[in-house]
Short mmCIF file of C-alpha atoms in Angstrom, two decimals:
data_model
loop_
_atom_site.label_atom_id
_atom_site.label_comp_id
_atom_site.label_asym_id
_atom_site.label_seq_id
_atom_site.Cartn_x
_atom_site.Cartn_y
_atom_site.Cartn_z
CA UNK V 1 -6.03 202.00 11.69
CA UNK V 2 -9.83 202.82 11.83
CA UNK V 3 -11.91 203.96 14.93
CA UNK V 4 -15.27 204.24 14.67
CA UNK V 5 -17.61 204.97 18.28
CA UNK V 6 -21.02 205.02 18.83
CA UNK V 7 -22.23 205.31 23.04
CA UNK V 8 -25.17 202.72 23.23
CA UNK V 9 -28.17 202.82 25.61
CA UNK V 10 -29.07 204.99 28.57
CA UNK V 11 -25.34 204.30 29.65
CA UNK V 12 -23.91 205.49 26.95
CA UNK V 13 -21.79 202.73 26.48
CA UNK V 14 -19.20 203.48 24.32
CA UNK V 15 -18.97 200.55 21.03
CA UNK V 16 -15.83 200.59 18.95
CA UNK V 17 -14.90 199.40 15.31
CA UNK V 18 -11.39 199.12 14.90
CA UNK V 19 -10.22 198.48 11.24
CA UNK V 20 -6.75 197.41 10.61
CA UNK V 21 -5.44 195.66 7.78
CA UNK V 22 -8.98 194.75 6.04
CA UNK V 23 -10.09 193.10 9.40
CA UNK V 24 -12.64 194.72 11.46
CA UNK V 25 -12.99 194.10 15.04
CA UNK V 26 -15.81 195.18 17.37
CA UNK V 27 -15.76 195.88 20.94
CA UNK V 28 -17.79 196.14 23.86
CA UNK V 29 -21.18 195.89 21.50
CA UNK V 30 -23.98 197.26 23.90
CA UNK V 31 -27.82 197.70 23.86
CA UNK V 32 -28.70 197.91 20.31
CA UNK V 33 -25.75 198.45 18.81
CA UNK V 34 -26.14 195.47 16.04
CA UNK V 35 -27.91 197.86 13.63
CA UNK V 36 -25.20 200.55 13.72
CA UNK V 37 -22.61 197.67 13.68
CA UNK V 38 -23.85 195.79 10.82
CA UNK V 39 -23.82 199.44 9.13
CA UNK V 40 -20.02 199.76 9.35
CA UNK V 41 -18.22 196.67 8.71
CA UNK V 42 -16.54 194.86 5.37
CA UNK V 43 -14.98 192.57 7.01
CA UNK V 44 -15.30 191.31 11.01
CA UNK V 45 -13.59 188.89 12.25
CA UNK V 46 -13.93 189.11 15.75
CA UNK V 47 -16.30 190.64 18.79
CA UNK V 48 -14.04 191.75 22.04
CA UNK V 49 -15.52 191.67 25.31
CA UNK V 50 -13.54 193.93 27.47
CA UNK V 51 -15.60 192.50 30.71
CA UNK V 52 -18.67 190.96 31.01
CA UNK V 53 -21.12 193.60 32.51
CA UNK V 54 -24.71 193.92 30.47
CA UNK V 55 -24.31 197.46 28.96
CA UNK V 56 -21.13 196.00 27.10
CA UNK V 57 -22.51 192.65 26.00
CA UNK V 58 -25.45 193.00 25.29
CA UNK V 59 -25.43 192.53 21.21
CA UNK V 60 -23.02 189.83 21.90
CA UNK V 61 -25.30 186.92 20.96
CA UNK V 62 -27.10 188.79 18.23
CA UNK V 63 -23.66 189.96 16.24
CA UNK V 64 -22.53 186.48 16.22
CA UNK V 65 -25.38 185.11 15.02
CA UNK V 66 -25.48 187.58 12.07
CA UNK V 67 -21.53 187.62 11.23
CA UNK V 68 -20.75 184.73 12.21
CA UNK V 69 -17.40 185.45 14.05
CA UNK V 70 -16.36 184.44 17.13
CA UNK V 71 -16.50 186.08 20.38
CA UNK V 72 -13.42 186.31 22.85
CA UNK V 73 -14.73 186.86 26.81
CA UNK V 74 -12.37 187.67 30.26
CA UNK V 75 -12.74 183.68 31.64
CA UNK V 76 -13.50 185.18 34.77
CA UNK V 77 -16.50 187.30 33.50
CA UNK V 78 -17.87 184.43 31.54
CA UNK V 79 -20.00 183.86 34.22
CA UNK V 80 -21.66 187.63 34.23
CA UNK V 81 -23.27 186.64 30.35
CA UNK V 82 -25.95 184.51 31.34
CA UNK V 83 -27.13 186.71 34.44
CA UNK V 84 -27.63 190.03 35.33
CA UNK V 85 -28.96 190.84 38.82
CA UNK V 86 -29.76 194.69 36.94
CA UNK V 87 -30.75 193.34 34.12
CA UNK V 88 -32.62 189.95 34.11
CA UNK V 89 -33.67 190.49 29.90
CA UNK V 90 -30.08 190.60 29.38
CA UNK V 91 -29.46 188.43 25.99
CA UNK V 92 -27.25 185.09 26.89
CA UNK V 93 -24.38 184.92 25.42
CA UNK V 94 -21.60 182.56 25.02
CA UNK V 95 -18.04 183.09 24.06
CA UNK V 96 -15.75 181.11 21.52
CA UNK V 97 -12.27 181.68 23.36
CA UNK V 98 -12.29 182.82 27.02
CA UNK V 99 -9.35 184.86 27.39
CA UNK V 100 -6.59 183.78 30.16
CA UNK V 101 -5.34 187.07 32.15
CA UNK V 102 -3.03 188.26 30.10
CA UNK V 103 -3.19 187.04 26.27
CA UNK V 104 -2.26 187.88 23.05
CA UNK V 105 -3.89 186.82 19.66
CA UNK V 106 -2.83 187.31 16.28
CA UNK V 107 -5.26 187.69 13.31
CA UNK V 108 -3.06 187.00 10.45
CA UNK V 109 -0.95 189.42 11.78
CA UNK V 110 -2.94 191.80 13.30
CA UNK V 111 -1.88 191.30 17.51
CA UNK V 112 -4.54 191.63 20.11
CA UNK V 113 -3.45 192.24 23.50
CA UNK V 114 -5.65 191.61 26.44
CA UNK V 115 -4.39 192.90 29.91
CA UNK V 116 -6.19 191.36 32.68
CA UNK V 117 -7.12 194.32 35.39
CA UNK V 118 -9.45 193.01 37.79
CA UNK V 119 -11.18 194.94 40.39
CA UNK V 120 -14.58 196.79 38.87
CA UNK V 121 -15.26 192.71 37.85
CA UNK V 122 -13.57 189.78 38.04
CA UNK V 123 -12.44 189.63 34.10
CA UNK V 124 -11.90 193.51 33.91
CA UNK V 125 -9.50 193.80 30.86
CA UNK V 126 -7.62 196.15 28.58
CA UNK V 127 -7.47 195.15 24.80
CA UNK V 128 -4.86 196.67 22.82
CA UNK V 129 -4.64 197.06 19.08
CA UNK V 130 -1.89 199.29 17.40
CA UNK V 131 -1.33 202.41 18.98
CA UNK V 132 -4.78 202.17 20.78
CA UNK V 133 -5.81 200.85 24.37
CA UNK V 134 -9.72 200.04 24.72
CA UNK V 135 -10.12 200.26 28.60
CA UNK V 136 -13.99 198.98 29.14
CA UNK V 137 -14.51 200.32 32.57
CA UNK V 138 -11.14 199.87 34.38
CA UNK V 139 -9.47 202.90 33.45
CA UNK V 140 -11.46 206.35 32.03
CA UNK V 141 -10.36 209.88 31.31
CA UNK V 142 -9.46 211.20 35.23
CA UNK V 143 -11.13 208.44 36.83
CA UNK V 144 -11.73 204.60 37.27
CA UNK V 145 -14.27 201.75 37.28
CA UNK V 146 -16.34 201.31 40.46
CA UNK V 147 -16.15 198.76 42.85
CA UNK V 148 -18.73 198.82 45.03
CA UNK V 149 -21.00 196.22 42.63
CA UNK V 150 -21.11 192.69 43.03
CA UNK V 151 -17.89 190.66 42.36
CA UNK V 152 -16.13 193.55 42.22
CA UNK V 153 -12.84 194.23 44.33
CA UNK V 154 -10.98 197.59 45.88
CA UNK V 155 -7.84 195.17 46.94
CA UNK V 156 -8.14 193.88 43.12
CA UNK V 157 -8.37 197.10 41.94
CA UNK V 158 -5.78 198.56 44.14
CA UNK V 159 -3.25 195.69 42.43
CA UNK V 160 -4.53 196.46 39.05
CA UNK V 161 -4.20 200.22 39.51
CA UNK V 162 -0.18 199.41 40.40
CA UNK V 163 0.26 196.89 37.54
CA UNK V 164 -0.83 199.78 35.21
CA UNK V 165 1.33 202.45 36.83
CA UNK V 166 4.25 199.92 35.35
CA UNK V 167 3.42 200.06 31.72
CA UNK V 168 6.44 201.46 30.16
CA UNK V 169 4.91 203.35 27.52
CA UNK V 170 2.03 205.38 25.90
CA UNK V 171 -0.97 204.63 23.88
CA UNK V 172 -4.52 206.96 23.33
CA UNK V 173 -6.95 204.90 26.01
CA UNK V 174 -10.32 204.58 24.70
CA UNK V 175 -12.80 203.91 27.39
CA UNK V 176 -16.23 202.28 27.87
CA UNK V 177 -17.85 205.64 28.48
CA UNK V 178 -16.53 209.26 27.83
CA UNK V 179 -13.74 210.64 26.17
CA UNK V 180 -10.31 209.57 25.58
CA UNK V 181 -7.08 210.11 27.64
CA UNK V 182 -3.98 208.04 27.60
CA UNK V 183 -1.65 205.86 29.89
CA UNK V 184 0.52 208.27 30.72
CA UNK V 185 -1.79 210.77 31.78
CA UNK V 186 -3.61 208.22 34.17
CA UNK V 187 -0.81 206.99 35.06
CA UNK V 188 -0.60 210.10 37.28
CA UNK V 189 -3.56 209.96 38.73
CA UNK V 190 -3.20 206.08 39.61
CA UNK V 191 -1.66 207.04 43.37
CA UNK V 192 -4.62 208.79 43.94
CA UNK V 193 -7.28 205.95 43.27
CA UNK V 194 -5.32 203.48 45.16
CA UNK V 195 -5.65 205.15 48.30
CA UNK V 196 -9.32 205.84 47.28
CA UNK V 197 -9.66 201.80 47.37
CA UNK V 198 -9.56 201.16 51.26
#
């Protein structure tokens, strides 16, 4: 497996590539990351919305008009891609499958896992491919995904935070911003952010 990053816009929003058995995927594409996108794939078949916040779907509309793939949205962010109180130029965009909590796909073999961890948003999700966990803005290296915006939750987040204290094992966690961790190292710090949440 394949990861390829690139942090988009003044948020340095972090886009991934993930390349696994011929099939490209693309995640979290932000402001003006179709160029660089379009650059580095053979063969996508999919765009992954970890949650529905403007700085990670941005390029939504744009890649699937150009690729012609569909795009796979937290149902309870859907809402989030035609608005943007911060952003009212934010491109509408509208997904193919809206992803049920927590849902699994397979790509002719290839499985992607979403985890549904609301709290920073109503869809917040993890999507996991291989070895790899792409966190969007629930979980980041020594820290976590605010929730002091609207239609986010710190009781949400507080139940999220416990739900992924319970995953059994380890993967590299690779975030919407900043570097990578893993589970098991946040896993450590989870404690601590719950009793941040109120």
């Amino acid at each position: 497996m394949k990861i390829q990053v690139r942090p988009m816009g003044v948020y340095q929003t972090n886009c991934y590539i993930v390349s696994i058995d011929g099939k490209d995927f693309i995640i979290d594409p932000g402001v003006d990351a179709t160029p660089w996108v379009l650059a580095n794939v053979t063969n996508p078949v999919a765009i992954l919305n970890t949650h529905g916040h403007f700085d990670h779907v941005w390029s939504n509309a744009e890649l699937q008009e150009k690729l012609k793939i569909p795009l796979y949205t937290p149902k309870g962010d859907v809402m989030l891609l035609g608005e943007s109180s911060w952003m009212p130029d934010l491109p509408p965009s509208k997904p193919d499958v809206e992803v049920n909590g927590d849902e699994e796909f397979d790509f002719d073999g290839v499985k992607v896992k979403f985890r549904h961890f609301p709290g920073h948003c109503p869809g917040c999700s993890t999507i996991e491919i291989g070895d790899a966990m792409f966190s969007g803005d629930f979980i980041f290296d020594s820290s976590i995904g605010r929730t002091d915006f609207p239609y986010s939750s710190p009781q949400d987040m507080k139940e999220s935070l416990r739900k992924f204290k319970e995953i059994a094992y380890d993967k590299i966690i690779y975030p919407g911003h900043g570097n990578t961790t893993t589970i098991k190292k946040e896993q450590q710090h989870a404690d601590y952010w719950i009793k941040t949440q109120g």
